[in-house]
Amino acid sequence: MRAGDSAAPSPFFALGAKAGGFFVGLVCSPWPEQALRANIHAQISLALNRIYTEWYPSKGYSFNITNSTSYDQYYVQGREVFEVMQRITDDIFNTYVRRQGNIDPYYTEYCDGKQVTCKGMKQWGTVSLAEQGKNALQILQYYYGSDIEIVRTNRIQAIPESYPGTPLRRGSTGTAVRTLQRQLNRIAQDYPSFGTLNVDGVFGAATEEVVKKFQKQFSLTQDGVVGRSTWYKISYIYVAVKKLAELSSEGVQNDGSPIDGVYPGTSLRVGSTGAAVEQIQFWLSELAQFDDSIPAPAVDGIFGSGTEAAVRAFQAKYGLTVDGIVGRDTWNALFDQYNSIQDDINPGGGAAYPGTPLRRGDRGDDVQMAQFYLRVVATNFSSIPLITVDGIFGSGTENAVRAFQSYFGLTVDGVIGPATWNLLYEVYTDVANDLLLPNQRPGVYPGSPLRQGSTGTAVREIQYYLYLLSAYYNSIPPIAFDGIFGPATTEAVKAYQQLFGLTVDGIVGPATWNSIYARYQRLRLADGPVNKYYLVAWPGQLFQTGSTGQYVQYIQFLLQYIGFFYSQVQPPKALDGIFGTETEIGVKSFQQLFGLPQTGQVDQTTWDAMLVVYLSLAAGSPLGGTAAAALTDQYPGYVLALGSAGTATLLLQQAMNQVAARYCGDWFVPETGVFDQTTQDGVEQFQRGLDMQVTGTVDRATWDAIQALQ
């Protein structure tokens, strides 16, 4: 706050209003409690986002938040409020809104929706939604997206300042330098000319050079020293490129998979062993690279004194109970912190195939990730040797890859291509989530039916698949995968059987087992978390001969991928990040094939066109040529959701537009074959109009309902 402002409860858990706002509405008429809760959650999170991102200090101001409704919040010490508001605020003052998988408070922009409009939550609209029966979370998700969640924290403390207190310069070392290097690397994704740094906590010549480039770009004194002004300018640009203070903030998207982030169900402590221990050791070893206060434990699956010391250091750092035991809170905090770092180092997450094969001689984060997967897999399969997770693809790693490929029936070449990576990740998640017996392959029917009362690993495996499927098919209730076949599992099995036309008896026999696994495989490989589409938004600059950097490399990747399907496209041979003659020829050939001006340059139109074609090809259904002529109205066999692409999505969009034209509706969507936010919004309108559950995804019921309206 500005000096002299009345202090809100620490830190800024107070009621406020945007212009036209909240208190006026309360005076005029009583609001439903869920609408009040949604508004208070939004007000808390907006204030905390300003604090978390150091929005005002990064712009040179001496305060952390204003007391003006033109910008942030308005708080009056001692002002009378309704009893219900006081009661709700006392209950939820230490909660905030965030995107799933993120740790930062979300920028919950809001306005009254009558006198003032905005992109975020409309306060008067919350009343209507609450009267429709939506709870506070559902209201927030309506405005900010389905991957919004409400979390509670006990870390109530004074507002910190990130600046280390003294300038950083060549020769400086430590956590502040790592933070600086990490943020500069993320900024370099949008300013490729800066180059990237090795995040080692050592302020050397390379870091100094990048700092000077940053200072030149943003009109600061080019001395290579990070004083307060440079530190906060870096912080400001970092927040800007990550959009942490905007509705479109970057974050880990919910893909329906618990991946390796699901708490194993029991606490880990000294003496514990196994894959879950290796998981936390790997996270701690990664976090230790960015924080000197956390010692790096060995990734060996044995919870010894070294791991306990690392856990204690992490707990002390992040305000947890310092007991050296990894319970649910510590596990989740570790996962969140690891994801936060991975989002900057490797946008899209570590599970996605890196784009190029890994082989002997390679080094780096992708190799390290593959080695970790292999090591966890090896704990369950005796024929696969244990290896060291060091990021160096040597003979030991190659032998482990060959052993894995041999056991699982892949081509035995010691190279990690897409097929090996995807299966390796699948087996890794199965082992990490304790789904398989020793040396058991995934998806193998256990030999006898599973029913209510059954227990064991096979029950846990089928529960896991159902849990994943529930993220795509809303009619399947999410369940725990605990190895106990209880009433909830029975209901989930029945829901699946009902959805896919099987005998609805709640028993998992061979037909139901094989169907569930096949459906899981289809989703995993087509729309699921393993084979994610590698998407990079238009970076806002023209690329042409002479351009260099990671964006040029991405253009080359797109050309190579598209060229595999279209012989008319002549891609460059190397992904070297240099826009030379071969890349220019490739761009021109793409432009010619898809009817764009043949400039040989990549502007936004060409960039977006390449993404659309790439998405359609990645989904298995090229958009070019006569593909549209072969379309039918048959359900594609999988759920369409945000990020899906291809012929089925194009057909969906065409059907939606035909219905809109027939009924004079205003929900027209672009017919691109890419399931974007506009398409999702249109799907939600259809579902509301048809009195269906509003999921924004297209399952068989939604697909059939839309087709029937044509």
XYZ file of C-alpha atoms in Angstrom:
710
model
C 0.000 0.000 0.000
C 0.979 3.631 -0.224
C 2.407 5.083 2.938
C -0.405 6.282 5.180
C -3.073 3.970 3.814
C -5.128 2.005 6.278
C -3.721 -1.485 6.670
C -5.779 -4.456 5.634
C -5.421 -7.819 7.388
C -2.059 -9.272 6.398
C -1.472 -9.565 3.517
C -4.407 -7.675 1.961
C -7.182 -10.100 2.738
C -9.762 -7.337 2.535
C -12.985 -6.541 0.736
C -12.822 -4.092 -2.124
C -14.658 -3.019 -5.243
C -13.995 -2.015 -8.806
C -15.799 0.950 -10.320
C -19.550 0.691 -10.101
C -19.025 -2.092 -7.740
C -19.658 -4.621 -5.234
C -20.995 -2.757 -2.197
C -23.564 -0.861 -4.288
C -25.018 -4.151 -5.444
C -25.246 -5.435 -1.891
C -27.162 -2.389 -0.736
C -29.692 -2.717 -3.548
C -30.559 -6.356 -2.977
C -29.310 -9.381 -1.037
C -26.880 -11.509 -3.009
C -26.679 -15.310 -2.882
C -23.868 -16.505 -0.656
C -22.068 -18.336 -3.471
C -21.966 -15.111 -5.508
C -20.486 -13.301 -2.503
C -17.888 -16.007 -2.045
C -16.877 -15.863 -5.711
C -16.441 -12.089 -5.508
C -14.411 -12.212 -2.306
C -12.175 -14.944 -3.738
C -11.581 -12.758 -6.791
C -10.781 -9.696 -4.681
C -8.333 -11.618 -2.516
C -6.551 -13.110 -5.503
C -6.281 -9.857 -7.432
C -4.620 -8.188 -4.452
C -2.286 -11.125 -3.874
C -1.354 -11.228 -7.555
C -0.173 -7.628 -7.309
C 1.929 -8.574 -4.295
C 3.247 -11.832 -5.759
C 4.336 -10.254 -9.052
C 5.760 -7.152 -7.329
C 3.827 -5.243 -9.959
C 4.368 -1.720 -8.618
C 7.960 -2.076 -7.331
C 8.898 -3.473 -10.750
C 7.557 -0.248 -12.301
C 9.611 1.922 -9.960
C 7.007 2.730 -7.293
C 7.702 2.450 -3.577
C 4.394 0.765 -2.715
C 2.976 -2.720 -3.321
C -0.664 -2.002 -4.073
C -2.837 1.064 -4.480
C -5.952 2.043 -2.600
C -7.712 3.175 -5.774
C -10.516 1.349 -7.552
C -9.081 2.649 -10.813
C -6.272 0.135 -10.445
C -6.663 -2.393 -7.660
C -8.810 -2.386 -4.526
C -10.440 0.054 -2.162
C -10.289 -0.539 1.568
C -11.683 1.610 4.374
C -10.554 0.748 7.900
C -13.548 0.345 10.228
C -16.193 0.563 7.544
C -19.390 -1.319 8.414
C -20.151 -4.310 6.249
C -22.927 -6.882 6.165
C -22.609 -9.692 8.691
C -22.652 -12.312 5.948
C -19.663 -10.658 4.268
C -17.719 -10.572 7.504
C -18.530 -14.220 8.168
C -17.484 -15.324 4.679
C -14.303 -13.244 4.740
C -13.297 -14.682 8.111
C -13.803 -18.149 6.631
C -11.888 -17.705 3.384
C -9.417 -14.893 4.095
C -6.459 -17.263 3.572
C -7.623 -18.710 0.265
C -6.766 -17.639 -3.240
C -7.448 -18.571 -6.837
C -4.814 -20.111 -9.079
C -4.527 -22.194 -12.203
C -4.094 -25.903 -11.509
C -0.399 -26.748 -11.380
C 0.643 -23.141 -10.700
C 1.597 -21.528 -7.433
C 0.962 -17.882 -8.297
C -2.299 -16.149 -7.311
C -4.319 -15.645 -10.479
C -5.034 -12.163 -11.809
C -8.790 -12.299 -11.242
C -9.801 -9.143 -13.079
C -13.403 -8.202 -12.345
C -15.899 -5.370 -12.774
C -19.539 -4.715 -12.039
C -20.633 -5.693 -15.554
C -23.178 -2.867 -15.794
C -21.491 0.518 -15.602
C -18.073 -0.949 -16.364
C -17.150 -3.912 -18.559
C -13.970 -5.975 -18.598
C -12.572 -9.289 -19.819
C -12.920 -10.967 -16.455
C -15.687 -11.616 -13.958
C -18.907 -9.596 -14.149
C -20.081 -9.113 -10.566
C -23.773 -8.821 -11.384
C -23.425 -11.880 -13.583
C -22.332 -13.860 -10.547
C -25.778 -13.359 -9.056
C -27.482 -15.011 -12.032
C -25.013 -17.879 -11.998
C -25.494 -18.438 -8.278
C -29.267 -18.417 -8.745
C -28.781 -21.150 -11.365
C -27.248 -23.325 -8.643
C -23.542 -22.783 -9.364
C -21.186 -22.694 -6.423
C -18.347 -20.197 -6.000
C -15.765 -22.353 -7.779
C -18.076 -23.004 -10.712
C -18.748 -19.270 -11.002
C -15.037 -18.506 -11.035
C -14.432 -21.239 -13.603
C -17.200 -19.804 -15.777
C -15.286 -16.533 -16.064
C -11.654 -17.601 -15.787
C -11.570 -21.124 -17.218
C -12.153 -24.683 -16.101
C -8.580 -25.111 -14.841
C -9.083 -22.564 -12.051
C -8.958 -23.881 -8.493
C -9.286 -22.417 -4.998
C -6.530 -23.255 -2.528
C -6.006 -22.470 1.132
C -2.686 -21.455 2.645
C -1.473 -21.052 6.200
C 1.520 -18.964 5.117
C 0.273 -15.569 6.305
C 3.281 -13.287 6.537
C 4.623 -9.835 5.850
C 5.151 -8.712 2.264
C 8.647 -9.753 1.135
C 10.931 -7.925 -1.278
C 12.754 -9.982 -3.886
C 15.658 -7.599 -4.537
C 18.687 -9.145 -2.762
C 19.702 -5.812 -1.176
C 23.000 -5.286 -2.965
C 23.793 -5.141 -6.699
C 24.694 -8.349 -8.509
C 27.729 -8.211 -10.797
C 30.402 -10.444 -12.277
C 31.667 -12.672 -9.505
C 28.381 -12.763 -7.565
C 27.016 -16.213 -6.719
C 24.024 -17.769 -5.037
C 20.270 -18.092 -5.170
C 19.628 -14.508 -6.330
C 21.887 -15.070 -9.332
C 20.018 -18.288 -10.174
C 16.721 -16.403 -9.973
C 18.148 -13.725 -12.255
C 19.413 -16.291 -14.778
C 16.165 -18.220 -14.728
C 14.081 -15.108 -15.391
C 16.414 -13.928 -18.157
C 16.101 -17.335 -19.842
C 12.316 -17.054 -19.814
C 12.496 -13.515 -21.189
C 14.817 -14.783 -23.942
C 11.965 -16.901 -25.291
C 10.381 -13.609 -26.352
C 13.686 -11.821 -27.055
C 15.807 -14.550 -28.718
C 18.720 -12.193 -29.403
C 19.529 -12.223 -25.688
C 20.588 -15.879 -25.792
C 20.148 -18.345 -22.936
C 22.246 -18.965 -19.866
C 23.361 -21.953 -17.877
C 21.432 -21.569 -14.613
C 24.330 -22.250 -12.270
C 24.141 -19.378 -9.779
C 27.466 -17.951 -10.980
C 27.485 -14.412 -12.404
C 30.109 -14.858 -15.104
C 30.902 -13.223 -18.425
C 27.928 -14.844 -20.190
C 25.459 -13.571 -17.577
C 27.005 -10.112 -17.733
C 26.642 -10.064 -21.531
C 22.960 -11.044 -21.380
C 22.336 -8.410 -18.696
C 23.922 -5.771 -20.959
C 21.715 -6.857 -23.871
C 18.697 -6.610 -21.599
C 19.721 -3.165 -20.402
C 20.234 -1.972 -23.981
C 16.845 -3.325 -25.056
C 15.047 -1.540 -22.220
C 17.011 1.733 -22.174
C 18.923 1.140 -18.937
C 22.567 1.947 -18.211
C 24.532 -0.770 -20.012
C 26.978 -1.644 -17.253
C 26.156 -5.337 -16.815
C 25.397 -4.742 -13.136
C 22.014 -5.708 -11.712
C 21.086 -2.974 -9.288
C 17.602 -2.277 -8.009
C 16.342 -0.652 -11.228
C 17.630 -3.454 -13.477
C 16.428 -6.135 -11.049
C 12.869 -4.815 -11.029
C 12.854 -4.131 -14.761
C 13.805 -7.792 -15.283
C 11.067 -8.753 -12.816
C 8.583 -6.541 -14.679
C 9.414 -8.003 -18.104
C 9.407 -11.540 -16.688
C 5.920 -10.992 -15.267
C 4.866 -9.463 -18.590
C 6.095 -12.309 -20.822
C 4.650 -14.936 -18.496
C 1.468 -12.847 -18.279
C 1.281 -13.580 -14.571
C -0.684 -10.381 -14.022
C -3.172 -10.992 -16.818
C -6.209 -13.159 -17.435
C -4.188 -15.102 -20.019
C -1.461 -16.038 -17.555
C 0.779 -18.905 -18.545
C 0.480 -22.075 -16.563
C 0.315 -25.818 -16.614
C -2.942 -26.779 -18.293
C -5.102 -29.518 -16.887
C -4.699 -32.461 -19.222
C -6.567 -34.963 -17.065
C -3.473 -36.888 -16.028
C -2.077 -36.958 -12.504
C 1.245 -37.760 -14.219
C 3.788 -38.009 -11.405
C 2.166 -35.417 -9.170
C -0.367 -37.533 -7.299
C 0.402 -38.094 -3.646
C 1.079 -41.833 -3.136
C -1.316 -42.056 -0.185
C 1.206 -42.703 2.569
C 3.907 -40.510 4.069
C 7.516 -40.997 3.005
C 10.238 -40.861 5.646
C 13.652 -42.245 6.559
C 13.595 -45.934 5.662
C 11.054 -45.596 2.830
C 12.083 -46.948 -0.570
C 10.727 -47.183 -4.095
C 9.553 -45.118 -7.036
C 7.774 -42.468 -4.939
C 11.009 -41.817 -3.051
C 12.895 -41.475 -6.338
C 10.229 -39.021 -7.458
C 10.745 -36.625 -4.565
C 14.518 -37.042 -4.791
C 14.379 -36.021 -8.450
C 12.264 -32.952 -7.671
C 14.583 -31.970 -4.820
C 17.684 -32.413 -6.978
C 16.156 -30.139 -9.627
C 15.119 -27.521 -7.070
C 18.596 -27.622 -5.539
C 19.999 -26.238 -8.793
C 18.056 -23.027 -8.172
C 18.320 -22.725 -4.415
C 21.550 -23.072 -2.438
C 19.608 -23.690 0.768
C 18.347 -27.068 -0.519
C 20.993 -29.829 -0.720
C 20.709 -32.173 -3.710
C 20.006 -35.781 -2.643
C 21.022 -38.814 -4.678
C 18.228 -40.217 -6.858
C 18.466 -43.805 -5.642
C 15.025 -44.610 -4.217
C 16.330 -44.871 -0.654
C 15.065 -42.303 1.862
C 18.191 -41.768 3.933
C 19.662 -38.906 5.932
C 20.607 -36.963 2.795
C 17.035 -37.017 1.511
C 15.716 -36.116 4.956
C 18.060 -33.109 5.111
C 16.863 -31.937 1.690
C 13.222 -32.347 2.696
C 13.781 -30.383 5.908
C 15.502 -27.586 3.997
C 12.636 -27.449 1.520
C 10.039 -27.396 4.289
C 11.857 -24.562 6.066
C 12.132 -22.606 2.825
C 8.433 -22.866 1.994
C 6.851 -22.470 5.437
C 5.892 -26.108 6.007
C 6.189 -28.137 9.185
C 9.885 -29.032 9.372
C 9.798 -32.730 10.221
C 11.684 -34.318 7.317
C 8.585 -36.332 6.398
C 6.927 -36.048 2.996
C 3.212 -35.986 3.695
C 0.545 -34.715 1.338
C 1.291 -31.003 1.901
C 5.032 -31.395 1.365
C 4.485 -33.635 -1.667
C 2.122 -31.137 -3.293
C 4.409 -28.199 -2.499
C 7.369 -30.042 -4.049
C 5.353 -30.809 -7.167
C 4.171 -27.199 -7.493
C 7.660 -25.755 -7.083
C 9.167 -28.235 -9.539
C 6.441 -27.460 -12.091
C 7.023 -23.730 -11.686
C 10.677 -24.156 -12.645
C 9.961 -26.589 -15.476
C 7.435 -24.173 -16.960
C 10.253 -21.653 -17.425
C 12.948 -24.091 -18.526
C 10.824 -26.321 -20.735
C 7.428 -24.780 -21.627
C 4.828 -27.476 -22.079
C 6.263 -29.731 -19.402
C 8.717 -32.577 -19.271
C 6.304 -35.279 -20.404
C 6.086 -34.132 -24.021
C 8.405 -35.739 -26.567
C 11.280 -33.262 -27.040
C 10.827 -33.149 -30.823
C 14.055 -34.837 -31.890
C 15.408 -38.335 -31.054
C 17.786 -38.762 -28.130
C 20.845 -40.955 -28.703
C 24.300 -41.735 -27.376
C 26.348 -38.581 -27.009
C 23.404 -36.276 -26.298
C 23.270 -34.226 -23.114
C 20.823 -31.991 -21.312
C 17.472 -31.788 -19.548
C 15.626 -34.065 -21.986
C 18.238 -36.787 -21.503
C 18.026 -36.356 -17.751
C 14.234 -36.666 -17.875
C 14.431 -39.837 -19.983
C 17.012 -41.293 -17.608
C 14.720 -40.610 -14.681
C 11.852 -42.378 -16.420
C 14.138 -45.333 -17.178
C 15.383 -45.521 -13.623
C 11.869 -45.626 -12.189
C 10.826 -48.226 -14.769
C 13.859 -50.337 -13.887
C 12.654 -50.631 -10.286
C 9.769 -52.780 -11.565
C 11.388 -54.641 -14.491
C 14.372 -56.801 -13.621
C 15.705 -56.957 -17.193
C 16.265 -53.189 -17.329
C 19.474 -52.021 -15.602
C 19.500 -49.120 -13.134
C 21.316 -46.062 -14.461
C 22.595 -42.766 -13.100
C 20.439 -39.706 -13.720
C 23.133 -37.287 -14.876
C 21.883 -35.856 -18.185
C 24.613 -37.623 -20.196
C 23.481 -40.224 -22.762
C 26.329 -42.722 -22.438
C 26.692 -46.467 -22.916
C 24.787 -47.241 -19.694
C 21.773 -45.234 -20.815
C 21.917 -46.774 -24.286
C 21.957 -50.294 -22.790
C 18.959 -49.440 -20.583
C 17.065 -48.082 -23.597
C 17.818 -51.240 -25.591
C 16.661 -53.424 -22.711
C 13.434 -51.429 -22.451
C 12.810 -51.635 -26.191
C 13.464 -55.377 -26.215
C 11.131 -56.100 -23.301
C 8.282 -54.031 -24.730
C 8.573 -55.159 -28.339
C 9.962 -51.978 -29.884
C 12.724 -51.654 -32.476
C 15.926 -52.234 -30.526
C 18.208 -49.396 -31.643
C 19.098 -47.670 -28.361
C 17.575 -44.416 -29.654
C 14.684 -42.665 -27.881
C 12.330 -41.651 -30.666
C 8.615 -40.809 -30.298
C 7.429 -44.417 -29.882
C 10.039 -45.228 -27.237
C 9.517 -41.930 -25.413
C 5.734 -42.291 -25.286
C 5.776 -45.893 -24.099
C 8.565 -45.128 -21.647
C 6.476 -42.347 -20.158
C 3.379 -44.548 -19.997
C 5.230 -47.321 -18.176
C 6.920 -44.782 -15.918
C 3.564 -43.303 -14.819
C 2.222 -46.802 -14.206
C 5.203 -47.716 -12.034
C 5.251 -44.335 -10.272
C 1.574 -44.724 -9.430
C 2.057 -48.348 -8.250
C -0.209 -49.882 -10.895
C 1.866 -52.879 -11.954
C 3.124 -56.042 -10.369
C 6.841 -56.783 -10.886
C 7.627 -57.348 -14.601
C 3.970 -56.866 -15.560
C 3.215 -54.956 -18.758
C 0.502 -52.239 -18.693
C -2.987 -53.070 -19.892
C -2.867 -56.851 -19.369
C -6.211 -58.297 -18.208
C -5.681 -59.878 -14.754
C -7.362 -63.181 -15.711
C -10.522 -62.938 -13.635
C -13.282 -60.294 -13.368
C -12.944 -57.387 -10.951
C -16.043 -56.395 -8.986
C -17.071 -54.631 -5.807
C -15.000 -56.113 -2.985
C -11.961 -56.873 -5.163
C -8.620 -55.432 -4.083
C -5.050 -55.289 -5.338
C -2.830 -53.895 -8.068
C -5.177 -54.769 -10.952
C -7.967 -52.794 -9.258
C -5.622 -49.850 -8.820
C -4.622 -50.008 -12.491
C -8.197 -49.950 -13.803
C -9.089 -47.188 -11.323
C -6.193 -45.142 -12.675
C -7.425 -45.461 -16.259
C -10.946 -44.522 -15.194
C -9.568 -41.544 -13.285
C -7.859 -40.285 -16.440
C -10.918 -40.903 -18.589
C -13.097 -38.941 -16.175
C -11.215 -35.792 -17.187
C -12.406 -36.248 -20.774
C -15.853 -37.764 -20.187
C -17.772 -35.784 -17.626
C -20.310 -38.553 -17.095
C -17.586 -40.738 -15.551
C -17.128 -39.647 -11.927
C -13.518 -39.153 -10.766
C -12.424 -41.786 -8.271
C -9.430 -42.554 -6.109
C -7.067 -45.238 -7.331
C -6.449 -46.974 -4.030
C -6.722 -50.625 -5.041
C -10.087 -51.072 -3.297
C -13.081 -51.779 -5.548
C -15.795 -49.991 -3.598
C -19.159 -48.401 -4.515
C -17.503 -45.375 -6.153
C -15.500 -47.605 -8.477
C -18.619 -49.597 -9.304
C -20.427 -46.389 -10.275
C -17.484 -45.253 -12.415
C -17.402 -48.612 -14.213
C -21.154 -48.469 -14.816
C -20.871 -44.924 -16.149
C -18.151 -46.039 -18.538
C -20.150 -49.062 -19.668
C -23.236 -46.917 -20.205
C -21.252 -44.341 -22.179
C -19.658 -46.871 -24.518
C -22.483 -49.346 -25.029
C -21.257 -52.224 -22.855
C -23.304 -54.373 -20.477
C -23.953 -52.129 -17.489
C -23.183 -54.386 -14.542
C -20.314 -52.574 -12.791
C -18.047 -55.604 -13.288
C -14.734 -55.351 -15.118
C -14.563 -58.458 -17.273
C -12.352 -58.884 -20.376
C -14.574 -56.733 -22.636
C -14.781 -53.831 -20.198
C -11.082 -54.064 -19.263
C -9.918 -54.079 -22.884
C -12.307 -51.281 -23.809
C -11.142 -49.065 -20.940
C -7.474 -49.630 -21.736
C -8.002 -49.067 -25.463
C -9.932 -45.874 -24.748
C -7.206 -44.700 -22.394
C -4.575 -45.450 -25.031
C -6.494 -43.575 -27.693
C -6.858 -40.513 -25.511
C -3.291 -40.743 -24.285
C -1.864 -40.781 -27.797
C -4.349 -38.482 -29.573
C -5.474 -35.845 -27.087
C -3.693 -36.860 -23.939
C -0.803 -35.637 -21.867
C 2.010 -37.610 -23.506
C 1.772 -36.611 -27.127
C 1.088 -32.937 -26.566
C 1.084 -30.561 -29.468
C 4.172 -28.402 -29.400
C 2.557 -24.975 -29.840
C 4.285 -21.616 -29.719
C 2.236 -18.442 -30.141
C 3.265 -15.829 -32.691
C 6.161 -13.973 -30.966
C 5.382 -10.638 -32.625
C 8.334 -10.302 -34.989
C 9.009 -10.951 -38.683
C 11.365 -13.827 -39.534
C 13.389 -13.767 -42.733
C 16.805 -14.579 -44.153
C 19.385 -13.742 -41.507
C 17.101 -14.303 -38.516
C 18.380 -16.696 -35.859
C 17.283 -18.256 -32.596
C 14.801 -20.653 -31.100
C 11.830 -19.269 -33.031
C 13.602 -19.923 -36.320
C 14.301 -23.435 -35.065
C 10.579 -23.821 -34.350
C 9.734 -22.676 -37.893
C 12.164 -25.274 -39.204
C 10.541 -27.927 -37.011
C 7.094 -27.049 -38.382
C 8.377 -27.193 -41.963
C 9.993 -30.586 -41.384
C 6.843 -31.983 -39.804
C 4.570 -30.645 -42.544
C 7.026 -31.712 -45.235
C 6.758 -35.294 -44.069
C 3.090 -35.278 -45.157
C 3.225 -32.866 -48.100
C 5.917 -33.551 -50.687
C 5.361 -30.064 -52.150
C 6.866 -28.538 -48.994
C 10.671 -28.527 -49.085
C 11.842 -28.297 -45.465
C 15.383 -27.409 -44.380
C 17.574 -30.374 -43.499
C 18.812 -29.051 -40.161
C 17.101 -27.586 -37.100
C 19.946 -25.149 -36.551
C 17.975 -21.989 -35.774
C 19.514 -20.135 -38.733
C 17.128 -18.712 -41.343
C 19.127 -19.447 -44.469
C 18.354 -20.310 -48.077
C 16.904 -23.748 -47.282
C 14.509 -22.304 -44.717
C 13.417 -19.557 -47.116
C 12.732 -22.140 -49.830
C 10.747 -24.204 -47.336
C 8.642 -21.210 -46.306
C 7.946 -20.264 -49.943
C 6.918 -23.833 -50.789
C 4.529 -23.860 -47.824
C 3.078 -20.502 -48.813
C 2.566 -21.665 -52.392
C 0.823 -24.875 -51.358
C -1.569 -23.128 -48.981
C -2.326 -20.072 -51.086
C -0.348 -17.436 -49.205
C 1.831 -14.657 -50.685
C 5.182 -16.269 -51.557
C 7.453 -13.886 -49.665
C 9.753 -16.427 -48.043
C 9.194 -14.521 -44.820
C 7.252 -15.706 -41.794
C 4.790 -13.089 -40.630
C 1.857 -13.743 -38.312
C -0.371 -15.015 -41.143
C 2.183 -17.600 -42.258
C 3.053 -18.534 -38.667
C -0.593 -19.148 -37.743
C -1.226 -21.065 -40.979
C 1.713 -23.362 -40.218
C 0.328 -23.982 -36.724
C -3.112 -24.866 -38.082
C -1.665 -27.305 -40.614
C 0.646 -28.789 -37.987
C -2.241 -29.277 -35.567
C -4.382 -30.942 -38.198
C -1.548 -33.287 -39.141
C -0.688 -34.047 -35.527
C -4.322 -35.035 -35.039
C -4.030 -37.420 -37.984
C -6.329 -35.627 -40.434
C -4.754 -33.240 -42.988
C -6.851 -30.228 -43.886
C -5.377 -29.750 -47.352
C -6.556 -31.177 -50.652
C -9.954 -32.869 -50.641
C -10.015 -33.864 -46.986
C -13.232 -31.957 -46.368
C -15.043 -33.940 -49.049
C -14.544 -37.160 -47.115
C -16.134 -35.919 -43.901
C -19.004 -37.838 -42.315
C -21.097 -37.154 -39.240
C -19.880 -40.272 -37.432
C -18.600 -39.719 -33.899
C -14.782 -39.846 -34.070
C -14.440 -42.175 -31.093
C -12.744 -39.725 -28.738
C -13.602 -36.552 -26.889
C -12.876 -33.249 -28.590
C -11.548 -30.612 -26.225
C -9.473 -27.459 -26.162
C -6.341 -28.282 -28.183
C -7.873 -31.010 -30.362
C -7.465 -30.617 -34.116
C -8.200 -32.260 -37.427
C -11.099 -33.440 -39.545
C -13.398 -34.258 -36.632
C -12.965 -30.766 -35.179
C -13.595 -29.188 -38.577
C -16.772 -31.246 -38.973
C -17.903 -30.213 -35.515
C -17.383 -26.540 -36.351
C -19.265 -26.887 -39.639
C -22.171 -28.601 -37.876
C -22.291 -25.906 -35.186
C -22.394 -23.167 -37.827
C -25.129 -24.935 -39.771
C -27.239 -25.138 -36.619
C -26.497 -21.489 -35.808
C -27.647 -20.451 -39.285
C -30.778 -22.574 -39.068
C -31.836 -21.215 -35.692
C -30.549 -17.660 -36.253
C -28.098 -18.039 -33.408
C -25.011 -15.913 -32.788
C -22.612 -18.687 -31.799
C -20.743 -18.988 -35.119
C -17.202 -20.342 -34.808
C -14.245 -20.223 -37.219
C -13.983 -23.360 -39.375
C -10.274 -23.969 -38.863
C -10.172 -27.582 -37.733
C -8.564 -26.396 -34.490
C -10.552 -26.588 -31.242
C -9.762 -23.141 -29.867
C -11.310 -21.042 -27.107
C -14.003 -19.696 -29.448
C -15.040 -23.242 -30.329
C -15.144 -24.193 -26.650
C -17.320 -21.173 -25.868
C -19.676 -22.222 -28.681
C -19.850 -25.787 -27.389
C -20.755 -24.504 -23.934
C -23.584 -22.430 -25.439
C -24.930 -25.520 -27.195
C -24.770 -27.548 -24.002
C -26.633 -24.872 -22.050
C -29.270 -24.616 -24.754
C -29.720 -28.366 -24.848
C -29.897 -28.586 -21.037
C -26.780 -30.750 -20.936
C -23.959 -30.646 -18.453
C -21.747 -27.731 -19.482
C -18.243 -29.128 -19.897
C -16.946 -27.353 -22.993
C -15.806 -30.739 -24.286
C -17.524 -32.809 -26.948
C -18.260 -36.360 -25.904
C -20.534 -38.759 -27.770
C -23.702 -37.261 -26.268
C -22.797 -33.695 -27.209
C -21.622 -34.759 -30.668
C -24.849 -36.646 -31.397
C -27.010 -33.795 -30.058
C -25.331 -31.213 -32.298
C -25.552 -33.485 -35.354
C -29.241 -34.133 -34.682
C -30.024 -30.402 -34.785
C -28.824 -29.932 -38.373
